Structure formats: C-alpha cells, structure tokens
Short mmCIF file of C-alpha atoms and ligand atoms in Angstrom, two decimals:
data_model
loop_
_atom_site.label_atom_id
_atom_site.label_comp_id
_atom_site.label_asym_id
_atom_site.label_seq_id
_atom_site.Cartn_x
_atom_site.Cartn_y
_atom_site.Cartn_z
CA MET A 1446 62.12 -21.79 134.43
CA THR A 1447 60.23 -19.06 136.27
CA THR A 1448 56.46 -19.00 136.13
CA ASN A 1449 53.96 -16.34 136.92
CA PRO A 1450 51.21 -17.81 139.12
CA SER A 1451 48.60 -15.46 137.64
CA ASN A 1452 49.08 -17.13 134.27
CA PRO A 1453 48.23 -20.68 133.36
CA ALA A 1454 51.20 -22.96 132.90
CA PRO A 1455 52.45 -23.37 129.33
CA SER A 1456 50.31 -25.87 127.52
CA HIS A 1457 53.20 -27.40 125.62
CA PRO A 1458 55.39 -30.01 127.28
CA ALA A 1459 59.09 -29.42 127.90
CA GLY A 1460 61.02 -30.12 124.73
CA ALA A 1461 58.06 -29.58 122.39
CA ALA A 1462 57.93 -26.73 119.90
CA SER A 1463 57.02 -23.43 121.50
CA PRO A 1464 54.09 -21.57 120.00
CA LEU A 1465 56.30 -18.49 120.21
CA ALA A 1466 58.83 -19.96 117.80
CA PRO A 1467 58.70 -18.90 114.18
CA LYS A 1468 57.37 -21.58 111.86
CA TRP A 1469 60.72 -22.24 110.24
CA LEU A 1470 62.45 -23.11 113.52
CA GLN A 1471 62.34 -26.82 114.27
CA VAL A 1472 63.15 -28.32 117.64
CA PRO A 1473 66.52 -29.94 116.95
CA GLU A 1474 66.68 -33.68 117.45
CA ASP A 1475 70.02 -33.28 119.16
CA LEU A 1476 70.86 -29.92 120.70
CA ASN A 1477 74.53 -30.85 120.81
CA ALA A 1478 74.82 -31.64 117.11
CA LEU A 1479 76.48 -29.20 114.73
CA HIS A 1480 74.49 -28.48 111.59
CA GLU A 1481 77.41 -28.85 109.21
CA PRO A 1482 76.63 -26.18 106.55
CA MET A 1483 76.73 -23.45 109.22
CA TRP A 1484 80.15 -24.30 110.63
CA ALA A 1485 83.76 -24.07 109.52
CA ALA A 1486 85.54 -27.31 108.76
CA GLY A 1487 87.51 -28.32 111.83
CA VAL A 1488 84.82 -27.34 114.35
CA THR A 1489 83.74 -30.40 116.36
CA ARG A 1490 82.65 -31.43 119.83
CA ASP A 1491 85.57 -33.05 121.58
CA ASP A 1492 85.32 -36.17 123.75
CA SER A 1493 84.31 -34.13 126.77
CA GLY A 1494 81.43 -32.56 124.82
CA GLU A 1495 83.08 -29.16 124.49
CA LEU A 1496 83.18 -27.31 121.18
CA ALA A 1497 86.67 -27.27 119.70
CA ILE A 1498 88.25 -25.92 116.56
CA ASP A 1499 91.19 -27.84 115.11
CA GLY A 1500 91.25 -29.63 118.48
CA ILE A 1501 91.47 -26.40 120.54
CA PRO A 1502 88.63 -26.29 123.10
CA VAL A 1503 86.69 -23.03 123.26
CA SER A 1504 87.44 -22.68 126.99
CA GLU A 1505 91.11 -22.52 126.07
CA LEU A 1506 90.38 -19.79 123.52
CA GLN A 1507 88.46 -17.86 126.14
CA ARG A 1508 91.29 -18.27 128.63
CA GLN A 1509 93.85 -16.94 126.15
CA PHE A 1510 91.89 -14.27 124.35
CA GLY A 1511 88.74 -13.52 126.37
CA THR A 1512 85.18 -13.15 125.13
CA PRO A 1513 83.43 -12.02 123.05
CA LEU A 1514 85.79 -13.37 120.42
CA PHE A 1515 85.60 -13.95 116.68
CA VAL A 1516 87.09 -17.39 116.00
CA MET A 1517 88.04 -17.96 112.38
CA SER A 1518 89.42 -21.03 110.67
CA GLU A 1519 92.23 -20.00 108.35
CA ASN A 1520 92.18 -23.37 106.61
CA ASP A 1521 88.46 -23.08 106.01
CA PHE A 1522 88.85 -19.54 104.61
CA ARG A 1523 91.53 -20.73 102.24
CA ALA A 1524 89.48 -23.78 101.24
CA ARG A 1525 86.37 -21.71 100.50
CA ALA A 1526 88.41 -19.18 98.51
CA ARG A 1527 89.92 -21.99 96.45
CA ALA A 1528 86.58 -23.74 96.05
CA PHE A 1529 84.97 -20.61 94.64
CA SER A 1530 87.87 -19.88 92.38
CA ASP A 1531 88.09 -23.49 91.14
CA ALA A 1532 84.34 -23.77 90.54
CA PHE A 1533 84.16 -20.58 88.48
CA ASN A 1534 87.42 -21.19 86.66
CA ASP A 1535 86.26 -24.67 85.65
CA ALA A 1536 82.84 -23.49 84.53
CA PHE A 1537 84.17 -20.57 82.45
CA ALA A 1538 87.41 -22.15 81.17
CA ASP A 1539 86.11 -22.76 77.66
CA ILE A 1540 84.20 -19.46 77.52
CA CYS A 1541 86.78 -16.86 78.49
CA GLY A 1542 89.76 -18.81 79.78
CA GLY A 1543 88.61 -18.60 83.41
CA VAL A 1544 87.40 -16.07 85.92
CA ASP A 1545 89.09 -13.46 88.12
CA VAL A 1546 87.75 -13.77 91.66
CA TYR A 1547 87.93 -10.58 93.73
CA TYR A 1548 87.36 -11.23 97.43
CA ALA A 1549 85.03 -8.47 98.70
CA GLY A 1550 87.08 -7.02 101.54
CA LYS A 1551 84.13 -5.10 102.97
CA SER A 1552 82.84 -8.39 104.40
CA PHE A 1553 85.95 -8.79 106.57
CA LEU A 1554 89.39 -7.34 106.02
CA CYS A 1555 92.75 -7.34 107.75
CA THR A 1556 96.29 -7.79 106.47
CA ALA A 1557 96.39 -11.54 107.22
CA VAL A 1558 93.26 -12.06 105.13
CA VAL A 1559 94.70 -10.07 102.23
CA ARG A 1560 97.73 -12.38 102.29
CA TRP A 1561 95.55 -15.52 102.32
CA VAL A 1562 93.54 -14.11 99.41
CA GLU A 1563 96.69 -13.44 97.44
CA GLU A 1564 98.27 -16.79 98.26
CA GLU A 1565 95.13 -18.60 97.11
CA GLY A 1566 95.28 -16.80 93.76
CA LEU A 1567 92.35 -14.42 94.31
CA ARG A 1568 92.28 -10.67 93.92
CA LEU A 1569 90.86 -8.01 96.24
CA ASP A 1570 87.86 -5.71 96.01
CA THR A 1571 88.07 -2.60 98.22
CA ALA A 1572 85.55 0.14 98.83
CA SER A 1573 87.40 2.96 100.58
CA GLY A 1574 90.77 4.56 101.24
CA GLY A 1575 90.91 2.68 104.53
CA GLU A 1576 90.46 -0.68 102.83
CA LEU A 1577 93.12 0.36 100.30
CA ALA A 1578 95.44 1.14 103.22
CA VAL A 1579 95.00 -2.42 104.53
CA ALA A 1580 95.68 -3.79 101.04
CA ALA A 1581 98.81 -1.65 100.71
CA ARG A 1582 100.08 -2.67 104.13
CA ALA A 1583 99.61 -6.33 103.24
CA GLY A 1584 101.65 -5.75 100.09
CA ILE A 1585 99.23 -7.17 97.50
CA PRO A 1586 100.14 -5.85 94.03
CA GLY A 1587 97.93 -2.94 93.03
CA ALA A 1588 97.21 -4.69 89.73
CA ASP A 1589 95.20 -7.27 91.71
CA VAL A 1590 93.06 -4.70 93.52
CA ALA A 1591 89.79 -3.00 92.57
CA LEU A 1592 88.34 0.15 94.14
CA HIS A 1593 84.59 0.63 94.52
CA GLY A 1594 82.42 3.32 96.05
CA ASN A 1595 79.60 5.65 95.06
CA ASN A 1596 81.33 8.70 96.51
CA LYS A 1597 85.07 8.33 96.10
CA SER A 1598 87.07 11.31 97.27
CA ASP A 1599 89.80 12.86 95.14
CA SER A 1600 92.35 11.55 97.62
CA GLU A 1601 90.96 8.01 97.23
CA ILE A 1602 91.28 8.35 93.46
CA HIS A 1603 94.85 9.61 93.84
CA ARG A 1604 95.61 6.72 96.16
CA ALA A 1605 94.20 4.25 93.63
CA LEU A 1606 96.50 5.73 91.00
CA ASP A 1607 99.47 5.82 93.40
CA LEU A 1608 98.96 2.10 93.99
CA GLN A 1609 98.50 1.48 90.24
CA LEU A 1610 95.22 -0.30 90.85
CA GLY A 1611 94.04 -2.85 88.32
CA ARG A 1612 90.63 -1.20 88.19
CA ILE A 1613 88.63 1.69 89.53
CA VAL A 1614 84.94 0.84 89.35
CA VAL A 1615 83.33 4.15 88.40
CA ASP A 1616 79.86 4.73 89.78
CA SER A 1617 78.62 7.96 88.15
CA LEU A 1618 79.19 10.33 85.25
CA ALA A 1619 80.57 12.99 87.58
CA GLU A 1620 83.06 10.53 89.01
CA LEU A 1621 84.14 9.44 85.55
CA GLU A 1622 85.03 13.03 84.76
CA ARG A 1623 86.93 13.44 88.03
CA VAL A 1624 88.91 10.23 87.51
CA ALA A 1625 89.73 11.28 83.93
CA LYS A 1626 90.91 14.74 85.02
CA ILE A 1627 92.96 13.48 87.95
CA ALA A 1628 94.65 10.84 85.79
CA GLU A 1629 95.26 13.37 83.03
CA ALA A 1630 96.85 15.85 85.45
CA ARG A 1631 99.15 13.08 86.64
CA GLY A 1632 100.01 12.13 83.07
CA GLU A 1633 98.62 8.63 83.69
CA THR A 1634 95.89 6.34 82.45
CA ALA A 1635 93.22 5.07 84.85
CA ARG A 1636 91.89 1.56 84.25
CA VAL A 1637 88.14 1.82 84.66
CA MET A 1638 85.09 -0.42 84.88
CA LEU A 1639 81.63 1.16 84.78
CA ARG A 1640 79.14 0.01 87.41
CA LEU A 1641 75.71 -0.32 85.86
CA THR A 1642 72.32 -0.95 87.43
CA PRO A 1643 70.74 -3.66 85.33
CA GLY A 1644 67.36 -3.34 87.06
CA VAL A 1645 67.70 -6.73 88.69
CA HIS A 1646 67.60 -6.93 92.43
CA ALA A 1647 67.95 -10.23 94.18
CA HIS A 1648 67.59 -11.19 97.79
CA THR A 1649 67.97 -14.72 99.09
CA HIS A 1650 65.28 -16.78 97.37
CA GLU A 1651 63.80 -14.09 95.19
CA PHE A 1652 64.79 -11.60 92.62
CA ILE A 1653 62.83 -8.81 91.09
CA ALA A 1654 63.49 -7.18 87.78
CA THR A 1655 62.38 -3.58 87.41
CA ALA A 1656 62.87 -1.00 84.73
CA HIS A 1657 64.61 1.39 87.03
CA GLU A 1658 66.23 1.05 90.42
CA ASP A 1659 65.63 3.57 93.13
CA GLN A 1660 69.04 3.42 94.80
CA LYS A 1661 72.32 5.26 94.99
CA PHE A 1662 74.66 2.89 93.17
CA GLY A 1663 75.72 2.75 89.58
CA LEU A 1664 74.80 4.11 86.19
CA SER A 1665 71.25 3.52 85.11
CA MET A 1666 70.66 1.48 81.97
CA ALA A 1667 67.19 2.97 81.59
CA GLY A 1668 66.91 4.95 78.33
CA ASP A 1669 65.73 8.28 79.66
CA SER A 1670 67.95 8.68 82.67
CA THR A 1671 70.07 11.61 81.46
CA GLU A 1672 69.40 14.93 79.87
CA GLN A 1673 70.70 13.66 76.56
CA ALA A 1674 67.55 12.36 74.91
CA GLY A 1675 67.50 8.65 74.28
CA LEU A 1676 70.79 7.93 76.02
CA SER A 1677 70.99 6.13 79.31
CA ALA A 1678 73.54 7.24 81.90
CA ALA A 1679 75.29 3.93 81.23
CA GLU A 1680 75.61 4.65 77.52
CA GLU A 1681 76.66 8.22 78.10
CA ALA A 1682 79.41 6.91 80.39
CA VAL A 1683 80.60 4.38 77.80
CA ALA A 1684 80.78 7.10 75.16
CA ALA A 1685 82.57 9.53 77.48
CA ALA A 1686 84.97 6.94 78.86
CA SER A 1687 86.03 5.83 75.40
CA ALA A 1688 86.69 9.44 74.43
CA TYR A 1689 88.95 10.33 77.39
CA ALA A 1690 92.63 9.76 76.57
CA SER A 1691 93.36 9.27 80.27
CA ILE A 1692 90.84 6.43 80.71
CA GLU A 1693 91.29 2.83 79.66
CA LEU A 1694 87.76 1.43 79.66
CA LEU A 1695 88.08 -2.21 80.67
CA GLY A 1696 84.43 -3.09 80.76
CA LEU A 1697 81.20 -3.24 82.73
CA HIS A 1698 80.25 -4.19 86.27
CA CYS A 1699 77.08 -4.95 88.21
CA HIS A 1700 76.21 -6.19 91.68
CA ILE A 1701 72.63 -7.26 92.21
CA GLY A 1702 72.36 -7.84 95.95
CA SER A 1703 73.44 -10.06 98.79
CA GLN A 1704 72.70 -13.41 100.45
CA ILE A 1705 71.31 -14.77 97.17
CA PHE A 1706 70.71 -18.51 96.82
CA GLU A 1707 69.32 -18.96 93.32
CA PRO A 1708 71.40 -18.35 90.17
CA ASP A 1709 68.47 -16.82 88.19
CA GLY A 1710 69.15 -13.21 89.23
CA PHE A 1711 72.85 -13.43 88.36
CA ALA A 1712 71.96 -15.01 85.03
CA LEU A 1713 69.43 -12.33 84.14
CA ALA A 1714 71.88 -9.56 85.05
CA ALA A 1715 74.59 -11.24 82.94
CA GLU A 1716 72.23 -11.38 79.95
CA LYS A 1717 71.28 -7.72 80.31
CA LEU A 1718 74.89 -6.62 80.59
CA LEU A 1719 75.97 -8.75 77.63
CA ASP A 1720 73.18 -7.28 75.48
CA PHE A 1721 74.37 -3.82 76.44
CA LEU A 1722 78.04 -4.68 75.98
CA ALA A 1723 77.40 -6.00 72.48
CA ALA A 1724 75.35 -2.92 71.57
CA MET A 1725 78.05 -0.55 72.85
CA GLN A 1726 80.84 -2.44 71.06
CA ALA A 1727 78.93 -2.19 67.79
CA LYS A 1728 77.77 1.41 68.16
CA TYR A 1729 81.08 2.90 69.33
CA SER A 1730 83.45 0.50 67.54
CA ILE A 1731 85.15 -0.44 70.79
CA VAL A 1732 86.01 -3.65 72.59
CA LEU A 1733 84.98 -4.03 76.22
CA PRO A 1734 87.13 -6.96 77.29
CA GLU A 1735 85.81 -7.47 80.83
CA LEU A 1736 82.51 -8.08 82.62
CA ASP A 1737 82.22 -8.23 86.41
CA LEU A 1738 79.10 -9.85 87.83
CA GLY A 1739 79.65 -8.77 91.44
CA GLY A 1740 79.11 -10.76 94.61
CA GLY A 1741 76.12 -11.75 96.68
CA TYR A 1742 76.31 -15.56 97.01
CA GLY A 1743 74.42 -16.70 100.10
CA ILE A 1744 75.43 -18.84 103.08
CA ALA A 1745 73.64 -20.86 105.77
CA TYR A 1746 72.92 -18.84 108.91
CA THR A 1747 70.26 -21.25 110.17
CA PRO A 1748 69.34 -24.84 109.30
CA VAL A 1749 66.68 -23.66 106.85
CA ASP A 1750 69.15 -21.77 104.65
CA THR A 1751 70.17 -23.95 101.74
CA PRO A 1752 72.76 -22.23 99.58
CA ARG A 1753 73.73 -23.93 96.33
CA PRO A 1754 77.25 -25.22 95.89
CA ALA A 1755 79.53 -22.73 94.09
CA ALA A 1756 79.90 -25.15 91.16
CA GLU A 1757 76.14 -25.20 90.57
CA ILE A 1758 75.89 -21.41 90.48
CA ALA A 1759 79.03 -21.11 88.35
CA GLN A 1760 77.70 -23.61 85.82
CA ALA A 1761 74.30 -21.93 85.61
CA MET A 1762 75.96 -18.55 85.03
CA ALA A 1763 78.42 -20.00 82.52
CA ALA A 1764 75.60 -21.58 80.52
CA VAL A 1765 73.88 -18.21 80.21
CA VAL A 1766 77.07 -16.33 79.27
CA ARG A 1767 77.96 -19.00 76.71
CA SER A 1768 74.58 -18.99 74.98
CA LYS A 1769 74.12 -15.22 75.14
CA CYS A 1770 77.53 -14.54 73.60
CA ALA A 1771 76.78 -17.09 70.85
CA GLU A 1772 73.40 -15.46 70.19
CA LEU A 1773 75.01 -12.00 70.01
CA GLY A 1774 77.94 -13.26 67.96
CA ILE A 1775 80.51 -11.67 70.27
CA THR A 1776 83.70 -12.94 71.85
CA ALA A 1777 82.94 -13.56 75.51
CA PRO A 1778 84.48 -10.93 77.78
CA ARG A 1779 86.75 -12.04 80.63
CA ILE A 1780 84.41 -12.63 83.58
CA SER A 1781 85.11 -11.58 87.15
CA ILE A 1782 83.11 -11.98 90.36
CA GLU A 1783 83.32 -10.45 93.86
CA PRO A 1784 82.21 -12.89 96.58
CA GLY A 1785 82.68 -11.77 100.18
CA ARG A 1786 80.19 -13.47 102.48
CA ALA A 1787 80.39 -16.84 100.68
CA ILE A 1788 84.13 -16.99 101.37
CA VAL A 1789 84.42 -15.64 104.90
CA GLY A 1790 80.93 -15.93 106.41
CA SER A 1791 80.95 -19.55 107.54
CA THR A 1792 84.65 -19.60 108.47
CA THR A 1793 83.92 -17.86 111.76
CA PHE A 1794 81.88 -18.23 114.93
CA THR A 1795 81.53 -15.73 117.74
CA LEU A 1796 82.22 -17.02 121.22
CA TYR A 1797 80.26 -15.36 124.02
CA GLU A 1798 79.96 -15.96 127.74
CA VAL A 1799 76.47 -16.24 129.18
CA GLY A 1800 75.52 -13.83 131.95
CA THR A 1801 72.02 -13.01 133.12
CA LEU A 1802 69.15 -15.37 132.32
CA LYS A 1803 65.57 -14.23 132.51
CA THR A 1804 62.29 -15.80 131.49
CA VAL A 1805 59.33 -13.65 130.55
CA ARG A 1806 55.83 -14.79 129.71
CA VAL A 1807 54.49 -13.75 126.35
CA ASP A 1808 50.96 -13.73 124.96
CA ALA A 1809 50.25 -16.38 122.41
CA PRO A 1810 51.00 -15.13 118.91
CA ALA A 1811 48.11 -14.46 116.55
CA ALA A 1812 46.67 -17.69 115.18
CA GLY A 1813 48.09 -18.64 111.84
CA GLU A 1814 51.46 -17.06 112.50
CA SER A 1815 52.87 -19.91 114.44
CA GLY A 1816 50.66 -22.93 114.76
CA ASP A 1817 47.30 -22.74 116.49
CA PRO A 1818 47.83 -21.32 119.98
CA GLU A 1819 45.29 -21.41 122.74
CA LYS A 1820 43.55 -18.22 123.83
CA ASN A 1821 44.41 -16.47 127.10
CA VAL A 1822 47.54 -18.46 127.55
CA THR A 1823 51.03 -17.09 127.87
CA TYR A 1824 54.20 -18.87 126.99
CA PRO A 1825 57.72 -18.55 128.34
CA ARG A 1826 60.49 -16.92 126.41
CA ARG A 1827 63.91 -17.19 127.96
CA TYR A 1828 66.32 -14.31 127.46
CA VAL A 1829 69.96 -15.41 127.54
CA SER A 1830 72.26 -12.40 127.88
CA VAL A 1831 75.79 -12.59 126.54
CA ASP A 1832 78.81 -10.34 126.97
CA GLY A 1833 78.60 -8.72 123.51
CA GLY A 1834 75.64 -7.87 121.30
CA MET A 1835 74.71 -5.38 118.63
CA SER A 1836 78.19 -3.80 118.84
CA ASP A 1837 79.84 -6.97 117.51
CA ASN A 1838 76.91 -8.11 115.35
CA PRO A 1839 74.44 -5.43 114.28
CA ARG A 1840 72.98 -7.57 111.49
CA PRO A 1841 69.92 -8.78 113.44
CA VAL A 1842 69.07 -5.16 114.26
CA LEU A 1843 69.90 -3.78 110.83
CA TYR A 1844 68.44 -6.47 108.62
CA ASP A 1845 66.31 -8.69 110.87
CA ALA A 1846 68.97 -11.28 110.17
CA ASP A 1847 68.47 -14.69 111.74
CA TYR A 1848 71.33 -16.55 113.38
CA SER A 1849 71.69 -19.75 115.34
CA ALA A 1850 73.59 -20.59 118.51
CA ILE A 1851 74.73 -23.62 120.47
CA LEU A 1852 75.96 -24.29 123.95
CA ALA A 1853 79.71 -24.52 123.40
CA SER A 1854 81.46 -25.05 126.72
CA ARG A 1855 79.82 -28.43 127.31
CA SER A 1856 77.19 -30.74 125.92
CA SER A 1857 73.86 -31.10 127.66
CA ASP A 1858 71.05 -33.64 127.76
CA ALA A 1859 68.58 -31.09 129.12
CA ALA A 1860 65.34 -30.43 127.23
CA PRO A 1861 65.28 -27.74 124.53
CA GLU A 1862 63.94 -24.38 125.58
CA LEU A 1863 63.02 -21.57 123.23
CA SER A 1864 65.57 -18.86 123.91
CA ARG A 1865 66.46 -15.41 122.68
CA VAL A 1866 70.13 -14.56 122.85
CA VAL A 1867 70.57 -10.89 123.62
CA GLY A 1868 73.48 -8.57 124.17
CA LYS A 1869 74.36 -6.20 126.98
CA HIS A 1870 73.50 -2.91 125.30
CA CYS A 1871 70.95 -0.37 126.44
CA GLU A 1872 68.47 -1.22 123.69
CA SER A 1873 65.64 -3.68 123.72
CA GLY A 1874 66.39 -4.43 120.06
CA ASP A 1875 69.87 -5.65 121.00
CA ILE A 1876 69.30 -9.20 119.79
CA VAL A 1877 72.01 -11.63 118.74
CA VAL A 1878 69.83 -14.65 117.95
CA ARG A 1879 66.12 -13.97 117.84
CA ASP A 1880 64.90 -17.55 118.22
CA VAL A 1881 66.86 -20.66 119.03
CA TYR A 1882 66.33 -23.78 121.10
CA LEU A 1883 69.03 -24.11 123.75
CA PRO A 1884 69.27 -26.64 126.57
CA GLU A 1885 67.13 -25.75 129.57
CA ASP A 1886 70.14 -25.90 131.88
CA VAL A 1887 72.17 -23.15 130.16
CA ALA A 1888 73.58 -21.09 133.01
CA ALA A 1889 75.73 -18.05 133.71
CA GLY A 1890 79.35 -18.80 132.88
CA ASP A 1891 78.50 -21.16 129.99
CA LEU A 1892 79.94 -20.32 126.59
CA LEU A 1893 77.71 -19.94 123.53
CA ALA A 1894 78.91 -20.06 119.94
CA VAL A 1895 77.09 -18.26 117.13
CA PRO A 1896 78.17 -19.54 113.69
CA GLY A 1897 78.26 -17.66 110.40
CA THR A 1898 79.66 -14.42 111.82
CA GLY A 1899 82.65 -14.05 109.50
CA ALA A 1900 81.03 -11.55 107.15
CA TYR A 1901 79.68 -8.10 108.02
CA CYS A 1902 79.91 -8.59 111.80
CA TRP A 1903 83.40 -7.49 112.83
CA ALA A 1904 83.30 -5.25 109.73
CA LEU A 1905 80.15 -3.51 110.98
CA SER A 1906 81.10 -3.55 114.67
CA SER A 1907 80.93 -0.42 116.82
CA ASN A 1908 81.85 0.89 120.25
CA TYR A 1909 78.25 1.47 121.30
CA ASN A 1910 78.03 1.87 125.09
CA TYR A 1911 81.84 2.04 125.06
CA LEU A 1912 82.17 -1.66 124.53
CA ALA A 1913 85.56 -2.62 123.13
CA ARG A 1914 85.44 -4.36 119.77
CA PRO A 1915 86.36 -8.04 120.09
CA GLY A 1916 89.52 -9.51 118.67
CA VAL A 1917 89.68 -11.97 115.80
CA VAL A 1918 91.58 -15.20 116.29
CA ALA A 1919 92.68 -17.31 113.35
CA VAL A 1920 93.11 -21.00 113.98
CA ARG A 1921 95.36 -22.97 111.67
CA ASP A 1922 96.54 -26.54 112.02
CA GLY A 1923 95.86 -26.64 115.72
CA SER A 1924 97.30 -23.29 116.75
CA ALA A 1925 95.47 -20.05 117.38
CA ARG A 1926 96.77 -16.52 116.92
CA LEU A 1927 95.23 -13.07 117.04
CA ILE A 1928 94.98 -11.55 113.59
CA VAL A 1929 93.16 -8.48 114.91
CA ARG A 1930 93.59 -7.75 118.58
CA GLY A 1931 90.56 -6.77 120.60
CA GLU A 1932 90.29 -3.20 121.75
CA THR A 1933 91.14 -2.22 125.30
CA GLU A 1934 89.58 0.47 127.44
CA GLU A 1935 92.74 2.44 126.78
CA ASP A 1936 92.04 2.30 123.04
CA LEU A 1937 88.59 3.66 123.73
CA LEU A 1938 89.88 6.49 125.89
CA ASN A 1939 92.77 7.38 123.60
CA ARG A 1940 90.71 9.31 121.10
CA ASP A 1941 88.85 11.30 123.76
CA MET A 1942 90.85 14.54 123.78
CA GLY A 1943 89.77 15.34 127.31
CA VAL A 1944 89.49 19.05 126.61
N1 LLP B 1477 80.66 -6.34 95.20
C1 LLP B 1477 80.02 -5.19 95.48
C2 LLP B 1477 80.07 -4.09 94.53
C3 LLP B 1477 79.31 -5.07 96.68
O1 LLP B 1477 78.67 -3.94 96.93
C4 LLP B 1477 79.28 -6.15 97.58
C5 LLP B 1477 78.55 -6.05 98.84
C6 LLP B 1477 79.98 -7.31 97.26
C7 LLP B 1477 80.66 -7.38 96.05
C8 LLP B 1477 80.04 -8.51 98.18
O2 LLP B 1477 78.81 -9.05 98.43
P1 LLP B 1477 78.71 -10.47 99.21
O3 LLP B 1477 79.26 -11.53 98.31
O4 LLP B 1477 79.53 -10.35 100.44
O5 LLP B 1477 77.26 -10.61 99.51
N2 LLP B 1477 76.06 -5.46 105.19
C9 LLP B 1477 75.15 -6.29 104.43
C10 LLP B 1477 75.71 -6.64 103.10
C11 LLP B 1477 76.11 -5.42 102.33
C12 LLP B 1477 76.74 -5.83 101.05
C13 LLP B 1477 77.35 -4.66 100.40
N3 LLP B 1477 77.98 -4.97 99.18
C14 LLP B 1477 74.89 -7.56 105.22
O6 LLP B 1477 75.44 -7.70 106.30
O7 LLP B 1477 74.10 -8.39 104.81
#
C-alpha cells in the first residue's frame, strides 16, 4: 500500500471496514469464499485454491480463450430456465393450465442459447430484426417467438410475418395500423398482443404506482390519453384491433421494470390489466385469451441482494390472478412471462486479468454517509485495473449498478483491502466494481472474476477505444466451448472502409 507522508496514516487497522466503503458493504469473513446466490452452480475453488467451473480452472480458460472472457454455465442456464418454468407452471396450473415462459433474448442472445431455451420448453422474446435473425438461424419455430419494440420498422414487421411469429407485441396505435395494413396486403393475419402501461413502475425493492407514465413504451391506460374523449389509447387500440380483419388480437401485455425483488408490483399490474381485460371483453363482446406480465425478476449482484425464489413470486402472482378473476367472474386468460436476467444473469462470470494497481488517498466521506470518520484524515482507495471495462460491462456507468469480484487465480490469506475494480478505457467513470474488498496482495497477472454478468453485459458491450468484444464460453459437464467467439483486431478493422 502506498502512503502519502503529508497525510496521516489511515486510522483504521488493516482488515477493518474502510470509512470509504458504502454502508451496505461488509468486510467478508473469508475473502476466498463464494457467496452462493451470486454464482452459477458448478463454480468452486479447487484444491489448489483456484476458481474452477465444472472442474476447469480459470487459468486453463484464460490459456485457451484469453481474457476478458464471459464464462457461462450451460447446465446452470438450463436449470434456471427449467426452475422458472416449473415454478410458474405449478403455481398457475389450476388457474389457466400453466404459463408460457418467453426468455427475454435482449438480456443475452446467441444461437446456442436459443437452442437451450427451446430444448427446455421455453419460448423466445425478441426486440429487433437482428434478434429475429438469431432466432431464425437457430431454427426455433416462429410460433414460439414474440417480437417487441416501440419503433418496429416495416421490414421487421414483414420479417415477423415471414417467420409466422406467434405474437407481435404492438406498442402504439400507429404501429397497430401499420401491422394491420402490412398483414392485409400480404393476405395474412397477424397475431397481436397490445402492450399497455399500467402506471406501475417497479425497481428492485420498491414500486411506484402513478396515474400516467412518462416514458416511450406502450399504450396508456389513462382515460384522457387520446383525442377521442373518454377513451384511453389502450381502449382505442383494443377497439381498433378487434375491428381489423387482418389482426387476431390475442390479449394484453405489460412490463413494469427490471431487477425487481418483491412480487407486489407484478401483482398490482396483473390486477390492473385483469380489470381492463374484463371491461374490454364486456364492452366489445370479445375474448382476450392471453395476458403477458413481462419480465423484471431480480438477481443477486452483491451479498446484500436477496431475490425471492421463483416459486414464491409465482405463487404470489397466481394468488392475485386467481382472486381477481373470481372477483370479476371471468375465465382466467393464459398467462405468459418474459424473464431474461433471472435466467441468464447468474449463469455467467467475467474473467479479467489484473494489470496496473494504484492506491490514492481520499478525503473522509461526509459524516453520516459511511460511519463516523475523523476530520482531516484521508483514507486509501486501491484502484485495480483489469483488461476490459465499460466496453464489456457498461452497467455500472449506465445505471450505477453494483457488482462484486473475487480473486480467482488463487486463494489468499492476505488482509482485505477496499478496492475499486476499473477498466482500461479513457474515462474516469470506467468502473467495473465500485467497491469491493479484495486481498491486499492482489497483483498484476492475477485473475479476477466478476459474477452476475450474464445479462445485459455482453448484450450491451461496445468497441469503445477499439477494444475487441470478449468471447463467451459455455461450460457443460466439464468441457468448455466458445458459443460466441471474441472479436479480433481484424474484425474491428474490417468495417473501416479505408477511403
Ligand atoms: N420483457 C420486456 C418487454 C422488456 O422490455 C424486458 C427488459 C424484459 C421482458 C426482460 O426483463 P428482465 O427479466 O431481463 O429484467 N439494460 C437494463 C435492463 C433493460 C431491460 C429492458 N427490458 C439493465 O441492464 O439493467
């Protein structure tokens, strides 16, 4: 640890909590231990103290595939997909005969994953022509695929019809008209769900219910949202959709947010949509046989995240759907859900190699924020640079997302030191893990593993600073294979026309 002689020494002993640490971050009792909810099944420390997945040491993965590297457990992906599907099917069996689970491909998609999804009996939610192209290449039947998006192009709508998609989730009145016209011109019928905004927005531990949502998605359920007095955009869409001969209106959809732990928000949205569904069925003499309650189920990124088991959420939602349908006197619609993160998030860790280490001294944080620091004292914060960064995981920059990390290439008995894991990009905000205790003896050449990077990391990755996007390795039953190869410099140069 470097010290600046003009500053007093840190007043906290080695291994004690740093006053710079956020309140939620505890000094781990054992820096080598894996906090189980954050890791894929099959990830362990082997006898030598090295992190291994299905018995394959991370140094071997680095040797074969390089770093940074996304390391995904195929068995764990399949198990989580099945667990979600089983939990919801069990909970809803007596209500609507079960649930259709659409894996949200935006969280992470490649052809191998589409095949796993299909083999485990799930369906696929896509959000663009590109995602549809992956689905088509993997050969999943179009009937098992949904297409989302608030700004679908005509060619995406054509592609959805070419692939005979099970559902197009329509997001606006204008889009409804376009889908109807395109289908009519083709002499076909488009199967459509309407995405509504129920005025419920949930995030992690909280949800808020508002009359109107100020955001770009969906059809508002608020009464005065169109020019037709008294009709909401949602109702206008139901009326229009049922009148188009080229549209088969399957039902209603909502998605209330992401990384949600408590079932209350889902339950409230389900109640609002069921009220609306019953009212529309009565008013327009139609049957809306399906209701999709979206995705958003949270995972553990750090030890303080405590997501509920899928069964608990499924049962809470089923109880609400059961009692609401009884109260309304309607047959329960077939329920579907769209989990992404909860299936893929924890299946994957990112493997990085440590490079430059640097310790800076930082003023004590304001009292009350983090304990009761002394005045005029600075504390050390160690910056641990790794060979990736915001190009392979922009979530800390985009959403202030917290992650965790462990020393992976070996175990260590050294004291914990508050560390910030940063990338190699030309941005001071290029943070991979904002606050984590790592062993004091972490050194250049060590490997770090960051768990929980299966969802929205590779999917959101970029080539910032001309870094090549990392590959994704799937490990199954003790063997590892690339399911997405990492980019090469040649890939990066290929699109530069040089003119
Ligand atoms: N269905 C719809 C209509 C969605 O918009 C989303 C996510 C999902 C399902 C899947 O949500 P999940 O179960 O994965 O939470 N990039 C952000 C998350 C954006 C989510 C967008 N929509 C992040 O990294 O946190």
